[in-house]
Amino acid sequence: MWVVADRGRATPALVRLMQAGHTATLEQLPDLIAEYAAGAGAYDTAVFVVDIRETVLRRITGDGPDAGTGGQEFTGQGTLPGQAYQRVDLLAEPTTGDAPDGRRRWWVAVTDGVGRLGVLRTDTETGDG
């Protein structure tokens, strides 16, 4: 799920991502998501999955045997990504005024229906699309 100013642009990109991602491997997901996210006006998009104990969110990089080598991590408690995951919510980082091109970072909970899997990290265009 992406939050963008122009929903008309986001919907077709999301549909194409879902179609292409149906058969993608874990290692292919980061590049696939980046490709379709840009078409929807979302940039620097990354997926973080939670560990089995739900204490750490780890970025899927597509590198290494576990597809997470070199990726960033957040704790499940006390961080904005952790809050988005715990609440199953959409949360925006506070604006600081130094965001490139008026972009804003959003954290979105990722689920598989009723189960929480992790979060999506994306910078989105702000403004009227």
Tab-separated table of C-alpha atoms in Angstrom:
chain	number	residue	atom	x	y	z
A	1	MET	CA	0.000	0.000	0.000
A	2	TRP	CA	1.312	3.413	-0.942
A	3	VAL	CA	0.044	6.794	0.073
A	4	VAL	CA	0.479	9.243	-2.756
A	5	ALA	CA	-1.053	12.502	-3.840
A	6	ASP	CA	-2.312	11.040	-7.128
A	7	ARG	CA	-4.389	7.922	-6.512
A	8	GLY	CA	-5.100	7.606	-10.248
A	9	ARG	CA	-1.395	6.994	-10.739
A	10	ALA	CA	-1.012	4.677	-7.743
A	11	THR	CA	-3.839	2.235	-8.458
A	12	PRO	CA	-2.563	0.848	-11.801
A	13	ALA	CA	0.983	0.576	-10.405
A	14	LEU	CA	-0.273	-1.333	-7.370
A	15	VAL	CA	-2.297	-3.719	-9.545
A	16	ARG	CA	0.749	-4.388	-11.759
A	17	LEU	CA	2.908	-4.978	-8.665
A	18	MET	CA	0.416	-7.497	-7.282
A	19	GLN	CA	0.342	-9.336	-10.609
A	20	ALA	CA	4.139	-9.413	-10.969
A	21	GLY	CA	4.745	-10.187	-7.299
A	22	HIS	CA	2.542	-13.261	-7.308
A	23	THR	CA	5.425	-15.430	-8.508
A	24	ALA	CA	8.385	-13.364	-7.236
A	25	THR	CA	10.921	-14.800	-4.836
A	26	LEU	CA	11.889	-13.061	-1.609
A	27	GLU	CA	15.163	-12.000	-3.213
A	28	GLN	CA	13.307	-10.353	-6.115
A	29	LEU	CA	10.885	-8.322	-3.992
A	30	PRO	CA	13.045	-5.238	-3.230
A	31	ASP	CA	13.746	-4.489	-6.905
A	32	LEU	CA	10.198	-5.328	-7.948
A	33	ILE	CA	8.674	-3.040	-5.330
A	34	ALA	CA	11.048	-0.185	-6.197
A	35	GLU	CA	10.173	-0.491	-9.883
A	36	TYR	CA	6.420	-0.245	-9.402
A	37	ALA	CA	6.511	2.195	-6.484
A	38	ALA	CA	8.275	4.837	-8.572
A	39	GLY	CA	5.446	4.663	-11.092
A	40	ALA	CA	3.032	5.475	-8.273
A	41	GLY	CA	5.019	8.460	-6.998
A	42	ALA	CA	6.605	6.563	-4.080
A	43	TYR	CA	10.370	6.608	-3.651
A	44	ASP	CA	12.928	4.866	-1.454
A	45	THR	CA	10.396	2.132	-0.759
A	46	ALA	CA	11.533	-0.810	1.343
A	47	VAL	CA	9.900	-3.767	3.054
A	48	PHE	CA	10.705	-4.753	6.619
A	49	VAL	CA	9.574	-8.111	7.988
A	50	VAL	CA	9.236	-9.011	11.638
A	51	ASP	CA	11.099	-11.845	13.321
A	52	ILE	CA	9.176	-14.773	14.814
A	53	ARG	CA	9.246	-13.210	18.304
A	54	GLU	CA	7.924	-9.908	16.904
A	55	THR	CA	10.784	-7.913	18.425
A	56	VAL	CA	12.806	-6.799	15.381
A	57	LEU	CA	11.792	-5.475	11.957
A	58	ARG	CA	14.462	-6.274	9.340
A	59	ARG	CA	14.728	-4.807	5.863
A	60	ILE	CA	14.510	-7.207	2.938
A	61	THR	CA	17.472	-6.309	0.732
A	62	GLY	CA	17.437	-9.270	-1.635
A	63	ASP	CA	21.077	-9.954	-0.717
A	64	GLY	CA	22.510	-12.982	1.040
A	65	PRO	CA	21.010	-16.355	1.881
A	66	ASP	CA	18.306	-14.842	4.069
A	67	ALA	CA	17.623	-11.915	1.660
A	68	GLY	CA	18.358	-9.413	4.422
A	69	THR	CA	22.142	-8.999	4.392
A	70	GLY	CA	23.183	-5.415	5.069
A	71	GLY	CA	19.649	-4.249	5.779
A	72	GLN	CA	18.503	-1.763	8.368
A	73	GLU	CA	16.709	-2.932	11.522
A	74	PHE	CA	14.190	-1.372	13.891
A	75	THR	CA	12.904	-2.626	17.198
A	76	GLY	CA	9.265	-3.549	17.412
A	77	GLN	CA	8.845	-1.322	20.467
A	78	GLY	CA	9.600	2.380	20.760
A	79	THR	CA	10.145	3.185	17.069
A	80	LEU	CA	7.758	4.655	14.524
A	81	PRO	CA	8.006	1.571	12.258
A	82	GLY	CA	7.376	-0.598	15.317
A	83	GLN	CA	4.311	1.457	16.219
A	84	ALA	CA	2.924	1.138	12.683
A	85	TYR	CA	3.452	-2.619	12.914
A	86	GLN	CA	1.957	-3.007	16.405
A	87	ARG	CA	-1.092	-0.837	15.652
A	88	VAL	CA	-1.563	-2.083	12.064
A	89	ASP	CA	-1.663	1.541	11.057
A	90	LEU	CA	-0.321	4.121	8.633
A	91	LEU	CA	2.048	6.560	10.353
A	92	ALA	CA	3.988	9.521	8.957
A	93	GLU	CA	7.327	10.686	10.243
A	94	PRO	CA	7.231	14.264	11.522
A	95	THR	CA	8.148	16.817	8.879
A	96	THR	CA	11.497	18.471	9.420
A	97	GLY	CA	11.517	20.918	6.524
A	98	ASP	CA	14.607	19.348	4.962
A	99	ALA	CA	12.867	16.566	3.029
A	100	PRO	CA	13.999	16.338	-0.628
A	101	ASP	CA	11.471	17.555	-3.181
A	102	GLY	CA	8.737	17.935	-0.553
A	103	ARG	CA	8.659	14.196	0.126
A	104	ARG	CA	7.432	12.684	3.349
A	105	ARG	CA	8.215	9.255	4.807
A	106	TRP	CA	5.310	6.961	5.684
A	107	TRP	CA	5.279	3.624	7.501
A	108	VAL	CA	2.525	1.191	6.549
A	109	ALA	CA	1.716	-2.113	8.239
A	110	VAL	CA	1.887	-5.118	5.902
A	111	THR	CA	-0.525	-7.986	6.568
A	112	ASP	CA	-1.587	-11.218	4.926
A	113	GLY	CA	-5.214	-10.851	5.865
A	114	VAL	CA	-5.375	-11.173	9.645
A	115	GLY	CA	-1.668	-11.721	10.397
A	116	ARG	CA	0.909	-8.960	10.606
A	117	LEU	CA	4.048	-9.487	8.527
A	118	GLY	CA	5.964	-6.231	8.870
A	119	VAL	CA	5.972	-2.694	7.485
A	120	LEU	CA	6.563	-0.879	4.152
A	121	ARG	CA	8.963	2.319	4.320
A	122	THR	CA	8.273	4.800	1.562
A	123	ASP	CA	8.910	8.480	0.829
A	124	THR	CA	5.960	9.865	-1.022
A	125	GLU	CA	5.343	13.048	-2.963
A	126	THR	CA	3.263	15.560	-1.103
A	127	GLY	CA	1.111	18.113	-2.778
A	128	ASP	CA	-1.810	18.139	-5.119
A	129	GLY	CA	-1.565	15.448	-7.755
